[in-house]
Short mmCIF file of C-alpha atoms in Angstrom, two decimals:
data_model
loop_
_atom_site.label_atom_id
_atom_site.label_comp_id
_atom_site.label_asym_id
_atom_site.label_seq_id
_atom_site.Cartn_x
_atom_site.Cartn_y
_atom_site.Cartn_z
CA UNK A 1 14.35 84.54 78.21
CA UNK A 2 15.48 86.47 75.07
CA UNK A 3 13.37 87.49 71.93
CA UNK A 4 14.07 87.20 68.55
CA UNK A 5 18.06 88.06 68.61
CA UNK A 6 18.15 90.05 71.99
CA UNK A 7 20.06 90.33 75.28
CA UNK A 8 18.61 87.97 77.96
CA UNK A 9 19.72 90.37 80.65
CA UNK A 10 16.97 92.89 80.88
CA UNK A 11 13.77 90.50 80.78
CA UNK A 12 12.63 87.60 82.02
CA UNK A 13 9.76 85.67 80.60
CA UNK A 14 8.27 83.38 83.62
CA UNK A 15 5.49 82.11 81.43
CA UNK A 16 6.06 81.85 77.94
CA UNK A 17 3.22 82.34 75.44
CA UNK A 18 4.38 82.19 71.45
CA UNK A 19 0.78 82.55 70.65
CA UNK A 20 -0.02 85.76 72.36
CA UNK A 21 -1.06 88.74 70.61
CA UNK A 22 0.87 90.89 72.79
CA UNK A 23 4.02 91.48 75.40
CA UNK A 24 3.20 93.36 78.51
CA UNK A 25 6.58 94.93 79.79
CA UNK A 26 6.46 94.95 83.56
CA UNK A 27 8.96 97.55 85.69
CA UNK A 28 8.92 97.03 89.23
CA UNK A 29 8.99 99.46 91.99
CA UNK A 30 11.90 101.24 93.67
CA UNK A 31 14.50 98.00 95.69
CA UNK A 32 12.06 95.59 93.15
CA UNK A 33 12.69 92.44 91.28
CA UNK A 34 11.68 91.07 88.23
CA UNK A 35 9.92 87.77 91.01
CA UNK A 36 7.40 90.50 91.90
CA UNK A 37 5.93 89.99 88.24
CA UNK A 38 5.98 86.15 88.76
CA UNK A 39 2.54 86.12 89.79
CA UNK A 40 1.09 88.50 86.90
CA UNK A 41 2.98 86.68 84.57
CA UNK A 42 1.11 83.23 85.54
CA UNK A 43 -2.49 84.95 85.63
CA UNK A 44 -2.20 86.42 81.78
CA UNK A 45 -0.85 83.38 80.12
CA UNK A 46 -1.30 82.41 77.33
CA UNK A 47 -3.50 85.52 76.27
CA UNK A 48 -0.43 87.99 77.03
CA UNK A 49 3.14 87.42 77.28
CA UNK A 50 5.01 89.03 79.98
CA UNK A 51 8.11 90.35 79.97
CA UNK A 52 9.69 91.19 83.45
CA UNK A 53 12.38 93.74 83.41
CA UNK A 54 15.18 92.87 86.14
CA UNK A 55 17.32 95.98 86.75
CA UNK A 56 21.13 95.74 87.22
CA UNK A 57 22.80 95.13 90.72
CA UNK A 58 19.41 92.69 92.24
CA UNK A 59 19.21 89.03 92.17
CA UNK A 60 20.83 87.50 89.27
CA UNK A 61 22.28 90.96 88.45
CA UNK A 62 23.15 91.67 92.05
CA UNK A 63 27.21 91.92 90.70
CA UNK A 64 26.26 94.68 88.37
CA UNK A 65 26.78 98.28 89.02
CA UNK A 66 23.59 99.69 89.99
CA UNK A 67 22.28 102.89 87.99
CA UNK A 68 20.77 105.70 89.79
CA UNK A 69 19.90 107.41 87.00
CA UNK A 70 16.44 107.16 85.38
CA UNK A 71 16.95 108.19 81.60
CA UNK A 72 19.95 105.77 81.67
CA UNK A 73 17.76 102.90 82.99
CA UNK A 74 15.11 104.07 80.36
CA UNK A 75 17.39 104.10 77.45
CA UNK A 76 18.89 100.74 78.00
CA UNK A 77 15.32 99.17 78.14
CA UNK A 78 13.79 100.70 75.17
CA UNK A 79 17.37 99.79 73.68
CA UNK A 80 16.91 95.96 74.20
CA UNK A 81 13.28 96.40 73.58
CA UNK A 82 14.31 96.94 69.48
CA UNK A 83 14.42 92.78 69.72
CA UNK A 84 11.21 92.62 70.82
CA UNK A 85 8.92 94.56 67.91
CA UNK A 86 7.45 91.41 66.46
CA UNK A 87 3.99 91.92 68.39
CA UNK A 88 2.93 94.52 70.26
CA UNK A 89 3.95 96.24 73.06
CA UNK A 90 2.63 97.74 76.38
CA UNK A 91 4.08 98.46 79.48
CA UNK A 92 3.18 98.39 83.24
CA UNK A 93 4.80 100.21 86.34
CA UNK A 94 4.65 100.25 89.98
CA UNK A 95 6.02 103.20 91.97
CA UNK A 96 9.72 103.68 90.21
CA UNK A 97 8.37 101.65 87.78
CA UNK A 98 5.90 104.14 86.55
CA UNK A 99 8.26 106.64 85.83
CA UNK A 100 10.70 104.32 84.29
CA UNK A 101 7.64 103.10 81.72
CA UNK A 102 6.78 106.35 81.24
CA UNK A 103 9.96 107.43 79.96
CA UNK A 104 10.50 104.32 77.88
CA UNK A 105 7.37 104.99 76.31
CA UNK A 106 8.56 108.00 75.23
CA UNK A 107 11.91 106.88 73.66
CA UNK A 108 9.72 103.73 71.80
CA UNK A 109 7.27 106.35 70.31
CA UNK A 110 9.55 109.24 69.34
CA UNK A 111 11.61 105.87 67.03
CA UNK A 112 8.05 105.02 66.06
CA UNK A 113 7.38 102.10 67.63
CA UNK A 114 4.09 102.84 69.07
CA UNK A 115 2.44 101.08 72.27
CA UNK A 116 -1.17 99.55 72.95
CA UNK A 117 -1.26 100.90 76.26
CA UNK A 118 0.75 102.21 79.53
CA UNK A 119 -0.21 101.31 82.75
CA UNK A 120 1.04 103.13 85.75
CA UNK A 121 0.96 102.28 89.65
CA UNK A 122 1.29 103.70 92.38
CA UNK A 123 2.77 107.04 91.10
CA UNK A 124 1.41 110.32 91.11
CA UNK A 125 1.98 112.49 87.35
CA UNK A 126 4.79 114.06 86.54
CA UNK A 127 2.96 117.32 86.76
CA UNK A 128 2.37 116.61 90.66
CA UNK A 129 5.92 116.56 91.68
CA UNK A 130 6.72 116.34 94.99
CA UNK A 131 10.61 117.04 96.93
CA UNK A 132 12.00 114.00 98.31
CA UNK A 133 15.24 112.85 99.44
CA UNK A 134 15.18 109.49 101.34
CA UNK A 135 17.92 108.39 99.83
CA UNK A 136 20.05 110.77 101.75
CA UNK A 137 18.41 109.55 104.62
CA UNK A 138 20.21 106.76 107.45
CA UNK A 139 20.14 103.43 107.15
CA UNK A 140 17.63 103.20 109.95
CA UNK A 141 15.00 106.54 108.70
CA UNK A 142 15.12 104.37 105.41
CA UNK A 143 14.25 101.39 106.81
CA UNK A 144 11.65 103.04 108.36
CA UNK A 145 10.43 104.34 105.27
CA UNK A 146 10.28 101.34 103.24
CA UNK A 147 8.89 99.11 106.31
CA UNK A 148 6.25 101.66 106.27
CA UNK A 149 4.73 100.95 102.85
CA UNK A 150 4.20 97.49 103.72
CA UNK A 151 5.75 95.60 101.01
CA UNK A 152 6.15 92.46 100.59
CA UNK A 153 9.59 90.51 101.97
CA UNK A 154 10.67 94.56 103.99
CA UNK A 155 10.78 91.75 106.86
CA UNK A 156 13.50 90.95 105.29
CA UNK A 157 15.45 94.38 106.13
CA UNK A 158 14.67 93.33 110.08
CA UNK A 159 18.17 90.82 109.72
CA UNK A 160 21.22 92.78 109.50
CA UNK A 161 23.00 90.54 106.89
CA UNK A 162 19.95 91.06 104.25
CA UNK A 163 19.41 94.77 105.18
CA UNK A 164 23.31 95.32 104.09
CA UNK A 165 23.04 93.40 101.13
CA UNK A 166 19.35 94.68 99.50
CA UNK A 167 20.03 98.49 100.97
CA UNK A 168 22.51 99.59 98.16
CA UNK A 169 20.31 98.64 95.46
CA UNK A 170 16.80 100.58 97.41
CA UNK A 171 18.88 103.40 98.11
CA UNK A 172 20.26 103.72 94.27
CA UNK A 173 16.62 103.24 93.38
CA UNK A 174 15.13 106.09 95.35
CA UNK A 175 17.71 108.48 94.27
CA UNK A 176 17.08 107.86 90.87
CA UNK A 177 13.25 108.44 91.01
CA UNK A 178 14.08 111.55 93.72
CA UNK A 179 16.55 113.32 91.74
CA UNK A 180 14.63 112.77 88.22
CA UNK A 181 13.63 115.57 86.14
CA UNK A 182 11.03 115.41 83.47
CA UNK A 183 11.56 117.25 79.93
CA UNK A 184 9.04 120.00 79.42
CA UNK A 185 5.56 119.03 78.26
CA UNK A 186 6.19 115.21 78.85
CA UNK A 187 3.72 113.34 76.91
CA UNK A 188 2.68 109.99 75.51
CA UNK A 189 0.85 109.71 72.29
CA UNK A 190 -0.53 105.98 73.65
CA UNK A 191 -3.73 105.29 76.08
CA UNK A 192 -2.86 105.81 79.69
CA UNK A 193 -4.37 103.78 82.81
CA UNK A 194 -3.58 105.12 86.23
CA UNK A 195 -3.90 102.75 88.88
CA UNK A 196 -3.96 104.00 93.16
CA UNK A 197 -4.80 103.01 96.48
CA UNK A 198 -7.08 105.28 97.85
CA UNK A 199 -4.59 105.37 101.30
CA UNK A 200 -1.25 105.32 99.28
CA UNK A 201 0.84 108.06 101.25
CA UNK A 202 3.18 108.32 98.43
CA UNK A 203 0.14 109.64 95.99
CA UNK A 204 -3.36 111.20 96.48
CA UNK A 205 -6.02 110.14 94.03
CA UNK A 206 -6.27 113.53 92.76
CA UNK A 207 -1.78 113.10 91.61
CA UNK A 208 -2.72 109.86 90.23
CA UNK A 209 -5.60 111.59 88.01
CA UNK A 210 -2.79 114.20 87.20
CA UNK A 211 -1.51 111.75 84.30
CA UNK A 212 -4.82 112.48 82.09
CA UNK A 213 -2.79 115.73 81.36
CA UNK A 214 0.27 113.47 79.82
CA UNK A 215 -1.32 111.56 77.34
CA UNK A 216 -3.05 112.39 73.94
CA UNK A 217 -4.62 109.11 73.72
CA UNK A 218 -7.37 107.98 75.78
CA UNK A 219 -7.28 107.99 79.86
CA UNK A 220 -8.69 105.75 82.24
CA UNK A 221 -7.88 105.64 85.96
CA UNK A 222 -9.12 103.04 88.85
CA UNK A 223 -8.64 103.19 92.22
CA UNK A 224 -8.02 100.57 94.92
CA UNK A 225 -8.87 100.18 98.99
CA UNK A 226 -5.60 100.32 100.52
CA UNK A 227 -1.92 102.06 100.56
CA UNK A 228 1.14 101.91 98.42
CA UNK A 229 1.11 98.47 97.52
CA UNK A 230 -2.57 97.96 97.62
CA UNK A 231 -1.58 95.84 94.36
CA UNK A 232 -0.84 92.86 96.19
CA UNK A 233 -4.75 92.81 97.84
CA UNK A 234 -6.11 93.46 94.22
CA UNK A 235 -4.18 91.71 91.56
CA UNK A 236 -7.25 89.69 90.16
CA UNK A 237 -8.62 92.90 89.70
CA UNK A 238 -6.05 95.25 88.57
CA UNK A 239 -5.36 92.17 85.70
CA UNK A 240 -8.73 92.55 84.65
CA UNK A 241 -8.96 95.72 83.68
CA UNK A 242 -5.34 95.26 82.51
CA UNK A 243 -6.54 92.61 80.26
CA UNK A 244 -9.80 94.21 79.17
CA UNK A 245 -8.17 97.27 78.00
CA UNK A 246 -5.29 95.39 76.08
CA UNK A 247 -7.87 93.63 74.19
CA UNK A 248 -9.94 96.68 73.69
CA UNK A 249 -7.19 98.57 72.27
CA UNK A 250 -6.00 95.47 69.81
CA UNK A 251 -8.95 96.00 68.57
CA UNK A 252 -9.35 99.58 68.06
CA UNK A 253 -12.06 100.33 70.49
CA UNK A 254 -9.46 102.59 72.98
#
């Protein structure tokens, strides 16, 4: 669903609420879909509206070229995001996602369109860098990989048909989050949460506590039982603080 005058592509809006005082834009994770958002969409209705971003080449999209860069992906959302500045905006990522919001957080303050909050997920700080290159890995080590994390539907990579057609699009993913480069001093001006799972393999508590050191606003950080996708366990949760801090800083108190 569209805002004001904008391009229905990029967003989709699985629980409308006109009356809310804010949008919550939600990136998923690396081979995500906007669907993983259903569910947070339904919980903070009608207090927050939430807009699910669904990147090219997956689902709906899925005969799109894929991007496997992350300032492209990044500019085209805070792009379409220029529709969207009658109420206030603040963004969530998991994994990819994270690093995608961060960046688009960037590009929406240096225009000076400023956010309530950014939430990130499952991501350690761009000071805590780490080398990685699954996406130059086989089909099969990648598989592995992703099966590994435990997200929801990676059953689905067991069938050969659905591992050929969803691969392309994981693969593009991790190479754009792998091959990223931050610019020097990356910073938000905005309040930062960091959310983690105290067994995520993919970041230690200590990376996820690394953001504090990106953000001139205020920081909070939470973390979870469970690995990189300890999310789907703690949803209820996670959307309370999510909601608690939104309406904290609405009101000035972050």
């Amino acid at each position: 669903m569209n805002g004001p005058s904008g391009d229905p592509e990029w967003f989709r809006v699985f629980s409308p609420a006109p009356d809310a005082a804010v949008r919550l834009v939600c990136l998923p994770h690396a081979g995500g879909s906007a669907s993983f958002y259903f569910p947070v969409a339904k919980a903070l209705s009608p207090s927050v509206e939430v807009l699910a971003v669904q990147y090219p080449g997956r689902q709906d999209r899925r005969m799109e070229p894929l991007v496997e860069d992350i300032n492209t992906l990044a500019d085209r959302i805070a792009e379409e995001l220029k529709e969207y500045r009658d109420k206030p905006l603040a963004l969530f990522g998991h994994s990819m996602g994270a690093v995608i919001g961060f960046e688009v957080a960037q590009r929406l303050e240096a225009r000076g369109d400023g956010l309530v909050e950014l939430f990130v997920s499952g991501r350690r700080a761009p000071s805590a860098s780490r080398p990685e290159r699954w996406h130059d890995a086989s089909d099969a080590q990648l598989v592995a990989e992703i099966k590994s994390h435990q997200a929801a539907g990676s059953e689905l990579l067991d069938d050969p048909e659905m591992r050929a057609m969803l691969l392309p699009a994981i693969r593009a993913d991790y190479k754009a989050v792998e091959t990223h480069v931050y610019g020097p001093g990356a910073a938000v001006r905005c309040p930062v949460t960091a959310f983690t799972g105290d067994a995520d393999p993919k970041v230690t508590v200590d990376e996820a506590l690394a953001w504090r050191d990106h953000t001139s606003g205020d920081f909070h950080s939470e973390v979870f039982t469970g690995g990189h996708f300890y999310l789907s366990d703690h949803t209820a949760a996670v959307l309370r603080t999510v909601s608690a801090r939104l309406t904290a800083s609405l009101a000035g108190a972050v």
